[in-house]
Amino acid sequence: MIQIQTIFTMQPVTIYILSFFQNLLVMALLTPHSALLHVGLKSPTPLGLL
């Protein structure tokens, strides 16, 4: 019974870790695009000329 209880106790932690890594992956994919867009807007030279 102790083993089963341990598995049920660990399950929400595993879901939380997977959720955290999924969010991290989404942020990693979005951040370079956002950073490039931000630099493009702040840059005096249009990106089309670079």
Short mmCIF file of the C-alpha atoms (twelve columns), coordinates in Angstrom:
data_MODEL
# 
_entry.id   MODEL 
# 
loop_
_atom_site.group_PDB 
_atom_site.id 
_atom_site.type_symbol 
_atom_site.label_atom_id 
_atom_site.label_alt_id 
_atom_site.label_comp_id 
_atom_site.label_asym_id 
_atom_site.label_seq_id 
_atom_site.Cartn_x 
_atom_site.Cartn_y 
_atom_site.Cartn_z 
_atom_site.pdbx_PDB_model_num 
ATOM 1  C CA . MET A 1  0.000  0.000  0.000   1 
ATOM 2  C CA . ILE A 2  2.900  2.366  0.707   1 
ATOM 3  C CA . GLN A 3  4.226  2.015  -2.870  1 
ATOM 4  C CA . ILE A 4  0.822  2.876  -4.393  1 
ATOM 5  C CA . GLN A 5  0.525  5.904  -2.103  1 
ATOM 6  C CA . THR A 6  3.981  7.092  -3.166  1 
ATOM 7  C CA . ILE A 7  3.033  6.828  -6.858  1 
ATOM 8  C CA . PHE A 8  -0.119 8.893  -6.305  1 
ATOM 9  C CA . THR A 9  1.874  11.441 -4.321  1 
ATOM 10 C CA . MET A 10 4.485  11.754 -7.089  1 
ATOM 11 C CA . GLN A 11 1.967  12.091 -9.942  1 
ATOM 12 C CA . PRO A 12 1.013  15.766 -9.375  1 
ATOM 13 C CA . VAL A 13 4.719  16.623 -9.058  1 
ATOM 14 C CA . THR A 14 5.429  14.934 -12.407 1 
ATOM 15 C CA . ILE A 15 2.526  16.803 -14.046 1 
ATOM 16 C CA . TYR A 16 3.837  20.074 -12.561 1 
ATOM 17 C CA . ILE A 17 7.365  19.399 -13.870 1 
ATOM 18 C CA . LEU A 18 6.051  18.516 -17.347 1 
ATOM 19 C CA . SER A 19 3.890  21.649 -17.344 1 
ATOM 20 C CA . PHE A 20 6.899  23.737 -16.289 1 
ATOM 21 C CA . PHE A 21 9.070  22.326 -19.098 1 
ATOM 22 C CA . GLN A 22 6.249  22.803 -21.617 1 
ATOM 23 C CA . ASN A 23 5.923  26.458 -20.601 1 
ATOM 24 C CA . LEU A 24 9.713  26.819 -20.776 1 
ATOM 25 C CA . LEU A 25 9.703  25.361 -24.303 1 
ATOM 26 C CA . VAL A 26 6.928  27.739 -25.419 1 
ATOM 27 C CA . MET A 27 8.823  30.697 -23.929 1 
ATOM 28 C CA . ALA A 28 12.047 29.559 -25.620 1 
ATOM 29 C CA . LEU A 29 10.247 29.418 -28.977 1 
ATOM 30 C CA . LEU A 30 8.485  32.767 -28.539 1 
ATOM 31 C CA . THR A 31 11.323 34.785 -27.001 1 
ATOM 32 C CA . PRO A 32 13.741 34.928 -30.000 1 
ATOM 33 C CA . HIS A 33 10.897 36.081 -32.273 1 
ATOM 34 C CA . SER A 34 9.783  38.709 -29.759 1 
ATOM 35 C CA . ALA A 35 13.369 39.874 -29.221 1 
ATOM 36 C CA . LEU A 36 13.936 40.163 -32.982 1 
ATOM 37 C CA . LEU A 37 10.676 42.090 -33.391 1 
ATOM 38 C CA . HIS A 38 11.609 44.364 -30.486 1 
ATOM 39 C CA . VAL A 39 15.060 45.069 -31.954 1 
ATOM 40 C CA . GLY A 40 13.478 45.649 -35.372 1 
ATOM 41 C CA . LEU A 41 11.058 48.219 -33.952 1 
ATOM 42 C CA . LYS A 42 13.758 49.993 -31.923 1 
ATOM 43 C CA . SER A 43 16.346 49.953 -34.712 1 
ATOM 44 C CA . PRO A 44 16.486 53.124 -36.873 1 
ATOM 45 C CA . THR A 45 17.373 50.983 -39.907 1 
ATOM 46 C CA . PRO A 46 14.463 48.956 -41.367 1 
ATOM 47 C CA . LEU A 47 15.116 45.203 -41.263 1 
ATOM 48 C CA . GLY A 48 14.334 44.965 -44.999 1 
ATOM 49 C CA . LEU A 49 17.552 46.856 -45.829 1 
ATOM 50 C CA . LEU A 50 19.842 44.669 -43.700 1 
# 
